[in-house]
Coordinates of C-alpha atoms and ligand atoms in Angstrom, one line a residue:
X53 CA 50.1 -4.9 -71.9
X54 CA 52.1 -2.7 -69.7
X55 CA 52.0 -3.2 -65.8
X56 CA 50.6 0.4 -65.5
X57 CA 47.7 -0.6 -67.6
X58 CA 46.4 -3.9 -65.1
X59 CA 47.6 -2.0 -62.1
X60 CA 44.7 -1.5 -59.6
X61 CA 44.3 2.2 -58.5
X62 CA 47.3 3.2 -56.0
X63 CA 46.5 5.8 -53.3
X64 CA 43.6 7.4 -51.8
X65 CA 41.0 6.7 -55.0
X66 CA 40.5 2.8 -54.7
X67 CA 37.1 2.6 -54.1
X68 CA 37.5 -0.9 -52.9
X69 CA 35.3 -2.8 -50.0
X70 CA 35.8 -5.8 -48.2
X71 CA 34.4 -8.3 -45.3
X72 CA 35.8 -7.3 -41.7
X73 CA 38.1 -9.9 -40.4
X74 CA 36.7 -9.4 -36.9
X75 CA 32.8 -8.7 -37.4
X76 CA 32.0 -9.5 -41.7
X77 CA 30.9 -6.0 -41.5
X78 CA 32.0 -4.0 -44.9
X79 CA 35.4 -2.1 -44.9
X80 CA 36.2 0.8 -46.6
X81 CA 39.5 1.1 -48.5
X82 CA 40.9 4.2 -47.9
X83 CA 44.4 3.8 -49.1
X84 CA 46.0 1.3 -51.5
X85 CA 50.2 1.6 -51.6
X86 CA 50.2 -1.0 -54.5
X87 CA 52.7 -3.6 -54.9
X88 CA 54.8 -4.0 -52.0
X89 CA 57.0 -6.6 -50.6
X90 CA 57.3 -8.9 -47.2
X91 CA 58.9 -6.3 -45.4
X92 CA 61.6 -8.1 -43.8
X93 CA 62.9 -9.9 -46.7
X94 CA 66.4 -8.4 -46.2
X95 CA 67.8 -11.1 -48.4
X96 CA 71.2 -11.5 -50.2
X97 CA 71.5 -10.6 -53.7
X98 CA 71.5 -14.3 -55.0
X99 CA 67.6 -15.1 -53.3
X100 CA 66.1 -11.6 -53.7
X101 CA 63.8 -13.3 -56.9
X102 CA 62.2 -15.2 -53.9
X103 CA 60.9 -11.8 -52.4
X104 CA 56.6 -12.2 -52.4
X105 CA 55.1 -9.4 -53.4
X106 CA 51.2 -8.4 -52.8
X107 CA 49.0 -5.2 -53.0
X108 CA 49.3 -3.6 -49.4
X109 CA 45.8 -1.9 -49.0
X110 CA 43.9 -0.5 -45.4
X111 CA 40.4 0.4 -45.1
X112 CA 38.2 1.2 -42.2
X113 CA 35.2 -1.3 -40.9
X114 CA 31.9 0.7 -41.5
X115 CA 30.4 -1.5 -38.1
X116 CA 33.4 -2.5 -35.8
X117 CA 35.7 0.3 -36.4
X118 CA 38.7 -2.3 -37.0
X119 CA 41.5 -0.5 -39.5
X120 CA 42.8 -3.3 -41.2
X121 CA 44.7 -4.7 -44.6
X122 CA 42.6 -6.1 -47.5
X123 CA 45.3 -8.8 -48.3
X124 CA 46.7 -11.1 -46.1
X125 CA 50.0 -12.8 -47.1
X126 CA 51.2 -16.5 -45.6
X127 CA 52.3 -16.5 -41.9
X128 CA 55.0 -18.7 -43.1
X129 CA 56.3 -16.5 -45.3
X130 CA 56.6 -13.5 -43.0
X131 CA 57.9 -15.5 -39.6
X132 CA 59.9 -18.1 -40.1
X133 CA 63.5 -19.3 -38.8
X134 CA 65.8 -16.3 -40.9
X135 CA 63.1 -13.6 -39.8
X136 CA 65.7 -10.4 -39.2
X137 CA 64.3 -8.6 -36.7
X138 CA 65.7 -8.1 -33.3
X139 CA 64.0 -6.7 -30.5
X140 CA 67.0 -6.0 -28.9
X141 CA 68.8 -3.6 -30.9
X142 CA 67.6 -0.8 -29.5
X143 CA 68.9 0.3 -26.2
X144 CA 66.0 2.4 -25.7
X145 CA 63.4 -0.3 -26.5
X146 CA 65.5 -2.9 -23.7
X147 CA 65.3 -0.2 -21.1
X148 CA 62.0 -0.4 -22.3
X149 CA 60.8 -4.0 -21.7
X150 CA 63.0 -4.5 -18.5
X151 CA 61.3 -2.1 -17.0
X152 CA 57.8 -3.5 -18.2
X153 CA 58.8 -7.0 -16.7
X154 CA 59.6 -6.0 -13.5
X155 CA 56.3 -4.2 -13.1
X156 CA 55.0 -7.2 -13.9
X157 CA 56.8 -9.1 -10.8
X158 CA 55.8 -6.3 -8.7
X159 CA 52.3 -6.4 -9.7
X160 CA 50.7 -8.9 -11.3
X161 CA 53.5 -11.5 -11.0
X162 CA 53.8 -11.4 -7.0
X163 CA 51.2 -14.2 -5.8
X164 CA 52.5 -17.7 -5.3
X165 CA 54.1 -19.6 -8.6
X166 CA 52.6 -17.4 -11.1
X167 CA 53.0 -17.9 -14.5
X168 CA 54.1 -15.5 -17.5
X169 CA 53.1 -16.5 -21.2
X170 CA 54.5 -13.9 -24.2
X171 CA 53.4 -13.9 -27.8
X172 CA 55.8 -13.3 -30.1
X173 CA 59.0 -13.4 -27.1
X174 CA 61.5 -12.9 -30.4
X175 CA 65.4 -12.5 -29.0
X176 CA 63.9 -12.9 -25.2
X177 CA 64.2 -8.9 -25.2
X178 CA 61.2 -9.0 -22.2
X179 CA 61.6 -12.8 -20.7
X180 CA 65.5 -12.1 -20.1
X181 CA 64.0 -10.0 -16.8
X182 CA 61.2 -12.5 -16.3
X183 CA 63.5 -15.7 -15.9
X184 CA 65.9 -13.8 -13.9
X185 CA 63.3 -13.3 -11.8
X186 CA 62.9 -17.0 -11.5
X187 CA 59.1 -16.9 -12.9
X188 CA 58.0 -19.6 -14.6
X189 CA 57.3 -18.4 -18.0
X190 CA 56.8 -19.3 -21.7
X191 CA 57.9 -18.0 -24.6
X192 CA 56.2 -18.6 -27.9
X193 CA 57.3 -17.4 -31.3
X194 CA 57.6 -19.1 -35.1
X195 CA 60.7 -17.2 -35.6
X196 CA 63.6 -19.8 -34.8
X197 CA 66.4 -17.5 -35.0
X198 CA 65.2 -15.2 -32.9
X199 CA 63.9 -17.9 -30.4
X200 CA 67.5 -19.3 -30.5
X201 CA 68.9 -16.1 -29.1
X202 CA 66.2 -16.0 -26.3
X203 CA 67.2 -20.0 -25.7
X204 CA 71.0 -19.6 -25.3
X205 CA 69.9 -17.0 -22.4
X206 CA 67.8 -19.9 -20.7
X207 CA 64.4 -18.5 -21.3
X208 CA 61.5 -21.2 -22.0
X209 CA 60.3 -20.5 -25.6
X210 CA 58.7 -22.6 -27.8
X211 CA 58.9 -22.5 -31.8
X212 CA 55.2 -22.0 -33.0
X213 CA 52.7 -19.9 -33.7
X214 CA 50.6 -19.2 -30.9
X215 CA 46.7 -19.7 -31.4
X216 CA 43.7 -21.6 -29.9
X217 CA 45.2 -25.0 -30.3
X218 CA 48.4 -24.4 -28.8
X219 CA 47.2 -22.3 -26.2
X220 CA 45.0 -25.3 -24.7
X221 CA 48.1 -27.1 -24.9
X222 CA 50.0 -24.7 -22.6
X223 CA 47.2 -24.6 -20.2
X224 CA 47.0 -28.8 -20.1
X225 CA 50.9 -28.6 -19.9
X226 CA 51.5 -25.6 -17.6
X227 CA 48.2 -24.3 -15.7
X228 CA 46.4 -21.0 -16.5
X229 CA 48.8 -17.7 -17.0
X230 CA 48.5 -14.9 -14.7
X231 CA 50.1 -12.8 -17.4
X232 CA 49.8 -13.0 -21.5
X233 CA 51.5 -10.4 -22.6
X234 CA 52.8 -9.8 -26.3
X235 CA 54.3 -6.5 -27.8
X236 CA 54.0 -5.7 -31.0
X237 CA 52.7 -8.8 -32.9
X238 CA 49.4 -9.1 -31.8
X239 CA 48.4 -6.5 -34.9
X240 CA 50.7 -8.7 -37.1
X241 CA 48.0 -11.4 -36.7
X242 CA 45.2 -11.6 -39.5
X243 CA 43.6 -15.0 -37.7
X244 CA 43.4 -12.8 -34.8
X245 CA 40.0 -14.3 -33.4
X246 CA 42.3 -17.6 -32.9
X247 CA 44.2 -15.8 -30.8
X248 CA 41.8 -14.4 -28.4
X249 CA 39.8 -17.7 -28.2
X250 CA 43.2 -18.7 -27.1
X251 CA 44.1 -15.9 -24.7
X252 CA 40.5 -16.6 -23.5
X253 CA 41.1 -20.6 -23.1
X254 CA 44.5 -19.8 -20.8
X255 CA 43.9 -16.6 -19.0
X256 CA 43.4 -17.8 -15.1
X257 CA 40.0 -15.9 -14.1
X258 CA 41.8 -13.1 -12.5
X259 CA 44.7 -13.0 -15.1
X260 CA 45.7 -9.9 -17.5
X261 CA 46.0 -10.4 -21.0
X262 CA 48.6 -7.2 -22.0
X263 CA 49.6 -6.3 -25.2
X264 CA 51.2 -3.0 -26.8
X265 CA 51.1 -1.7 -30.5
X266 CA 50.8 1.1 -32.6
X267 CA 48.5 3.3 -32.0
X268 CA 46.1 4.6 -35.2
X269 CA 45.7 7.7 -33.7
X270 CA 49.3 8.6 -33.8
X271 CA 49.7 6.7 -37.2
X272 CA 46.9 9.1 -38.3
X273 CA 47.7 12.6 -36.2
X274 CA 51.4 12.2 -37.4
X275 CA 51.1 10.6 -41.2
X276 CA 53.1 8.1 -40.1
X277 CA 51.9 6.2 -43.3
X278 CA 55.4 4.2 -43.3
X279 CA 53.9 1.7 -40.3
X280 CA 51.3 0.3 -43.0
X281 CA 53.7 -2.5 -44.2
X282 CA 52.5 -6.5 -44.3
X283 CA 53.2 -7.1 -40.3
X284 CA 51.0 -4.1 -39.4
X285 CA 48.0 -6.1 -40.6
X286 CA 45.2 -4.4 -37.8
X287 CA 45.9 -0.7 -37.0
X288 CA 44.6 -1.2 -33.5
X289 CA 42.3 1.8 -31.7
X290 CA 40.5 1.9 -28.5
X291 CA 37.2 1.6 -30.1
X292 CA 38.2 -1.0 -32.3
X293 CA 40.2 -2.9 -29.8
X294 CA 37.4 -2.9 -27.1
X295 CA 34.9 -3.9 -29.5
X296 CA 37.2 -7.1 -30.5
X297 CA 38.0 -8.4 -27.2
X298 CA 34.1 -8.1 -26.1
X299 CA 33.7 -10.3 -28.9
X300 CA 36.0 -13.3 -27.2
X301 CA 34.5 -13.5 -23.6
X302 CA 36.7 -10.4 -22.8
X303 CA 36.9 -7.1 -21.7
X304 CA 39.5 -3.9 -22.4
X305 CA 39.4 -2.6 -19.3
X306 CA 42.6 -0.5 -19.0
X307 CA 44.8 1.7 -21.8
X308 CA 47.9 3.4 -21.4
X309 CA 49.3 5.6 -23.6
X310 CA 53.2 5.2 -24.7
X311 CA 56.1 7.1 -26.9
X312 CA 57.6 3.6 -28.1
X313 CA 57.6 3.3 -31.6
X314 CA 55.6 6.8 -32.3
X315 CA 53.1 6.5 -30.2
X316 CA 51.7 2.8 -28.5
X317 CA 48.4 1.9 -26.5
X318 CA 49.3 -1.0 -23.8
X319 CA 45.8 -2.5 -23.5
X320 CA 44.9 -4.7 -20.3
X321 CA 41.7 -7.4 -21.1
X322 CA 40.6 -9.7 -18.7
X323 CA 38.2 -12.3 -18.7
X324 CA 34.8 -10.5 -18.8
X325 CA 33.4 -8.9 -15.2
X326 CA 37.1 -9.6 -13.7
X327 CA 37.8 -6.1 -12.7
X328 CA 36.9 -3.0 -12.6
X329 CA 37.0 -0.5 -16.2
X330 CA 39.6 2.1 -15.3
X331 CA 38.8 5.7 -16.6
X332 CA 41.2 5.8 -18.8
X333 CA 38.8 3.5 -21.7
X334 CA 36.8 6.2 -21.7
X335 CA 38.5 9.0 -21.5
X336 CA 40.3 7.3 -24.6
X337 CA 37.3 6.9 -26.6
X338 CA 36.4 10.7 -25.9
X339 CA 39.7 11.5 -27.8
X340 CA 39.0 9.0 -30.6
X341 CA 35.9 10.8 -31.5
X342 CA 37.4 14.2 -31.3
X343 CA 40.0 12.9 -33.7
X344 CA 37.6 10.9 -36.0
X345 CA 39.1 8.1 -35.9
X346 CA 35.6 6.2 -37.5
X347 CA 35.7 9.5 -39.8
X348 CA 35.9 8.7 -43.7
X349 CA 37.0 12.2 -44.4
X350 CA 39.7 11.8 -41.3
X351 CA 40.9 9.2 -43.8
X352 CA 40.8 10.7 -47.0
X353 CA 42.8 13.4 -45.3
X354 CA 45.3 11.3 -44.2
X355 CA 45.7 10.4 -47.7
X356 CA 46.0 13.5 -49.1
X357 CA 49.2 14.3 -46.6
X358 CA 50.7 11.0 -47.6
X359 CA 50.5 11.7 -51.5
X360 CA 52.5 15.6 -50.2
X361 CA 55.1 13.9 -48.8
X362 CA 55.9 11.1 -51.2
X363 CA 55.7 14.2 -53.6
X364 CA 58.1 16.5 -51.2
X365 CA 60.7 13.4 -50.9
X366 CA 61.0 12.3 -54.0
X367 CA 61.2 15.9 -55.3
X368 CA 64.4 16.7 -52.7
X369 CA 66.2 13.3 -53.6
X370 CA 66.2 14.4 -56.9
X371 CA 67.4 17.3 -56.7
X372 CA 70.4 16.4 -54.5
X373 CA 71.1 13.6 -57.0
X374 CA 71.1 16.2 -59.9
X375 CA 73.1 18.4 -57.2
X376 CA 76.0 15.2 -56.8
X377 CA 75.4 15.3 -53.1
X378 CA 75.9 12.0 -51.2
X379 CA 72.5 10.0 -49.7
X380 CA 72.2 6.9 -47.6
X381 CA 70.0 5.5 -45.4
X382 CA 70.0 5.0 -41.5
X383 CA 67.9 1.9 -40.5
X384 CA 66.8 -0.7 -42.4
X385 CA 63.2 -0.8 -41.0
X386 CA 60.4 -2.6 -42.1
X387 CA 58.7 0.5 -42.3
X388 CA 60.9 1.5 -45.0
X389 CA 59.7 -0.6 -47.2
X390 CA 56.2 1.1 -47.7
X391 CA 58.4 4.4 -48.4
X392 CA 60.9 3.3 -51.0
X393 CA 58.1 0.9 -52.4
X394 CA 55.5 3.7 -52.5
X395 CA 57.6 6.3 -53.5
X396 CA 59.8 4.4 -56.3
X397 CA 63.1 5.2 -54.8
X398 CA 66.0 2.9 -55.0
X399 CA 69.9 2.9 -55.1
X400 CA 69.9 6.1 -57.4
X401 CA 68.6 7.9 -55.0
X402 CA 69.3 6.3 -51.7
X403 CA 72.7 4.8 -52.1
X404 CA 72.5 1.9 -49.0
X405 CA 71.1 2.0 -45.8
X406 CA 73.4 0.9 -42.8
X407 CA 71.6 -1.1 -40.1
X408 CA 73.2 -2.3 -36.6
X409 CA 71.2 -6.0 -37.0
X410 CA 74.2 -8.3 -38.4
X411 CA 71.3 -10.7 -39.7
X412 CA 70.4 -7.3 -42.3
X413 CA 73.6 -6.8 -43.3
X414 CA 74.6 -7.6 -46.9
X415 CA 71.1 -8.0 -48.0
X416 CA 69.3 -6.1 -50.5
X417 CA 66.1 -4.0 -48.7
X418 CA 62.8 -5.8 -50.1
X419 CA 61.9 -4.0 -53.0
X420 CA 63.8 -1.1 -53.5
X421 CA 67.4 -3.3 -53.8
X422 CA 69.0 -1.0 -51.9
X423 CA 71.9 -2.5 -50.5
X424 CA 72.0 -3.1 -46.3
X425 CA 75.7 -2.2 -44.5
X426 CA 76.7 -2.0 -41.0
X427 CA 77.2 1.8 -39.4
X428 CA 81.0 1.6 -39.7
X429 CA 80.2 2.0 -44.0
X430 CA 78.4 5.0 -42.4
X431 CA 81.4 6.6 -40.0
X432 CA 83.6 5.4 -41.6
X433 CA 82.7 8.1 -44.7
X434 CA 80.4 10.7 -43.7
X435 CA 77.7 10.8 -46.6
X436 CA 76.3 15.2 -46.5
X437 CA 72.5 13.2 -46.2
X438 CA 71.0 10.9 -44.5
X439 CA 67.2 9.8 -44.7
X440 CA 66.2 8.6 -41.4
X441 CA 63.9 5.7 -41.6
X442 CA 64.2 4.3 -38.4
X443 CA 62.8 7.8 -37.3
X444 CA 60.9 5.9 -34.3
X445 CA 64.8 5.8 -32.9
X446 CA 65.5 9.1 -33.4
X447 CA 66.8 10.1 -30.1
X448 CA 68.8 7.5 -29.6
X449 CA 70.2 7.0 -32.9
X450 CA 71.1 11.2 -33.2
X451 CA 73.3 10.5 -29.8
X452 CA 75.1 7.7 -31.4
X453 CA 75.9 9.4 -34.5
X454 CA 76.7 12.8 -33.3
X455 CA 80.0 13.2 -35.2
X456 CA 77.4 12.9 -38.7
X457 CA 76.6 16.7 -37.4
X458 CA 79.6 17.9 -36.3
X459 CA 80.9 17.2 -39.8
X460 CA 78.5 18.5 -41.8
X461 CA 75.8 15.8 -42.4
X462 CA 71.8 16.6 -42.6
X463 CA 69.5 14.6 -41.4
X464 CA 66.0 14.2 -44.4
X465 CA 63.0 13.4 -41.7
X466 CA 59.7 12.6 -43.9
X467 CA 57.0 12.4 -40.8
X468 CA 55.1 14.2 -39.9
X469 CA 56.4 16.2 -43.1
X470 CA 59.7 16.6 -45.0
X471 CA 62.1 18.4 -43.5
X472 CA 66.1 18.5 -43.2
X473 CA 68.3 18.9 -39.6
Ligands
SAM620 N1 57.9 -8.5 -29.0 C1 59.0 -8.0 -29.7 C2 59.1 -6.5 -29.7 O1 58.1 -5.9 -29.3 O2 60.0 -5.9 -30.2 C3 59.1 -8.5 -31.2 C4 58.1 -8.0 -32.1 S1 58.3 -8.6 -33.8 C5 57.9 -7.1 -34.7 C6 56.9 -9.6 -34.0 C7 57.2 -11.0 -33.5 O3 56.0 -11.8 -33.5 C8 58.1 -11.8 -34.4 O4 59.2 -12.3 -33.6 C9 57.3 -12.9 -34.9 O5 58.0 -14.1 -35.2 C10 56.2 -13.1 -33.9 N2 54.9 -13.7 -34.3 C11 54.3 -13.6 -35.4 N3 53.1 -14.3 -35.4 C12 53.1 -14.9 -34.2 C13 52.2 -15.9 -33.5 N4 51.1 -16.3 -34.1 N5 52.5 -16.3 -32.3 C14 53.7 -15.9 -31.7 N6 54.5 -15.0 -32.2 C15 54.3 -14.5 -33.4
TMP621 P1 62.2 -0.8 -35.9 O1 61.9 0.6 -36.3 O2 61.3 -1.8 -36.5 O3 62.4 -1.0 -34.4 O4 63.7 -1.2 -36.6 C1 64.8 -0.4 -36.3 C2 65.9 -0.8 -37.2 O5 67.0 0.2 -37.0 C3 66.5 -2.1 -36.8 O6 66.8 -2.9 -38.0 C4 67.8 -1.8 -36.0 C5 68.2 -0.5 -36.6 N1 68.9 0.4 -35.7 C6 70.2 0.8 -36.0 O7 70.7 0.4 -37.0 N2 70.9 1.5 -35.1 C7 70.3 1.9 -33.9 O8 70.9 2.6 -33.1 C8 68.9 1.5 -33.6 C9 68.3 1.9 -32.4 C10 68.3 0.8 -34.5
ZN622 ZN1 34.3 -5.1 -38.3

């Protein structure tokens, strides 16, 4: 039997439903990318046969609105002490956080010993400001590498994965938080409601729980169809977010738009009744419905474009192979493993990526083999292409590597459509 044959449908046909995660109300598949990989198993050559694989499918809850995968893969296997990523490596995205925490000690933060709890606190990218600050504070993440960089700064972190139990631990240990604040991970959670019974448990009554993360209408508006991978388990909405949190005891009662990573929401839930409901929920869900975000046919469109531009893609990396040109890669994301997994491309195509995280380099990119090297492979011998998959860095990454330009080299950008610059 060939693979083809016992393969389920891939793309925008599966006709699949499944139970809600949230609410056990029926979701809707509305696209399945197949087979993919853990997205950050950047591994080296000799362990990539230890890469888990499983079929990456989203569909839409029919009753609580909640976009959200129809497989979930172990925790374990996804967060763990050799987890790559680095919050830090952007410039853009420390700018970023510093400037979050010390809104926080402004704000929030400035009543007598208050306390700071993150989820997911990774390299200590946001708690760096926070402990300078001399805040009390907590960080909590499962991946010990990261957590080691965060510790060698002297910022509290502890090695786990946060959920109810541990967050009555904190509370017995520390007193209530005045601030839980996580950045994108919160959607990387499938046991989500363990979370929030958590955040709910160790909130202090007038605390804000705040958390950032993709935002589907962007994801949608922009085919950004590469931030579907494993860790993007929930593609969070207003509607579907507000609906969650009323679930736990809570209530969204803030949302603020941001550019970081394509498009964000920071959401702000308190306990229930706490404050007041700015304007801005509303005037949120107002846009959701003029977009269709609880739309079938908004997601069947959606499809459609993403099916166009694995087409497009695939169709100019072939013909610049068949033309001899040189083509690399220029990020290792995570994200680009739904692309080179979804669109079948690999090193014949995409000869290696380069990636500034030293924990990436000399790995094999999950999937797709294709080789991970630091920038200097990159300056060091101007390829004429490169596809930009960490597009979300685009700015800052087009500053850096001005000299790619100035001699010649073409950017390949594949959201919102294909195009060459
Ligand atoms: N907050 C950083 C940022 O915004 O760049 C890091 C985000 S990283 C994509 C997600 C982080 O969430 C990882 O460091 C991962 O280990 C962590 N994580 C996953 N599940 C978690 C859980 N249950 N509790 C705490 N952290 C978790
Ligand atoms: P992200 O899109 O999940 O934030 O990942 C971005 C990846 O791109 C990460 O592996 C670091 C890498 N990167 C570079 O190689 N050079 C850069 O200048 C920036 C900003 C990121
Ligand atoms: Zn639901």
């Amino acid at each position: 039997m060939t693979e083809k044959s016992t393969a389920p449908t891939v793309g925008r046909k599966a006709e699949n439903t499944f139970p809600c995660r949230i609410c056990g109300g029926e979701v809707r598949q509305w696209f399945d990318f197949g087979r993919q990989p853990v997205s950050n198993a950047f591994l080296p050559p000799e362990q990539v046969g230890r890469t888990l694989f499983y079929r990456l499918a989203v569909g839409l809850c029919t009753s609580c609105a909640m976009v959200q995968q129809a497989e979930e893969l172990p925790r374990g296997r996804m967060f763990h002490a050799d987890y790559p990523y680095r919050a830090s490596g952007s410039a853009w995205m420390r700018k970023h956080f510093s400037e979050v925490a010390e809104r926080f000690v402004e704000t929030e933060l400035a009543g007598p010993d208050p306390f700071l709890v993150e989820i997911g606190s990774n390299d200590g990218v946001m708690l760096r400001t926070i402990s300078e600050a001399g805040v009390r504070h907590l960080g909590v993440d499962p991946s010990g590498g990261a957590a080691e960089v965060a510790a060698r700064q002297g910022i509290d972190v502890r090695v786990d994965f946060f959920e109810e139990s541990l967050a009555r631990e904190v509370r017995a240990e520390h007193g209530p938080a005045d601030v839980i604040y996580s950045a994108n991970t919160l959607s990387h959670i499938a046991y989500i409601d363990s979370i929030l019974r958590g955040v709910a448990a160790l909130l202090a009554p007038d605390g804000a729980f705040v958390f950032e993360d993709r935002y589907l209408g962007d994801i949608i508006e922009n085919t950004y169809f590469d931030q579907v991978y494993d860790e993007h388990f929930y593609l969070f909405s207003v509607r579907s977010v507000g609906a969650m949190v009323a679930r736990f005891g809570l209530e969204l009662v803030d949302v603020e738009h941001l550019d970081t990573h394509g498009g964000t929401i920071r959401y702000t839930v308190t306990l229930r009744g706490a404050r007041r409901r700015d304007s801005s929920v509303r005037e949120a869900l107002e846009r959701e419905d003029e977009l269709g975000l609880t739309d079938p046919a908004t997601f069947a469109a959606f499809g459609d474009r993403v099916d166009r531009v694995r087409d497009e893609l695939v169709a100019l990396l072939e013909r610049l192979r068949a033309e001899g040109r040189t083509v690399v890669g220029y990020g290792a994301t995570s994200k680009s493993a739904t692309v080179t997994n979804y669109c079948g491309i690999g090193t014949d195509l995409v000869s290696f990526v380069c990636d500034s995280t030293p924990e990436k380099q000399g790995t094999l990119s999950p999937g797709s083999g294709i080789p991970v090297r630091p920038p200097g492979d990159f300056t060091g011998d101007y390829p004429e292409y490169a596809v930009l998959f960490a597009w979300n860095h685009a700015e800052e990454i087009m500053a850096k590597e001005r000299g790619f330009r100035e001699n010649g080299g073409k950017w390949i950008m594949y959201v919102p459509e294909v195009r060459v610059i």
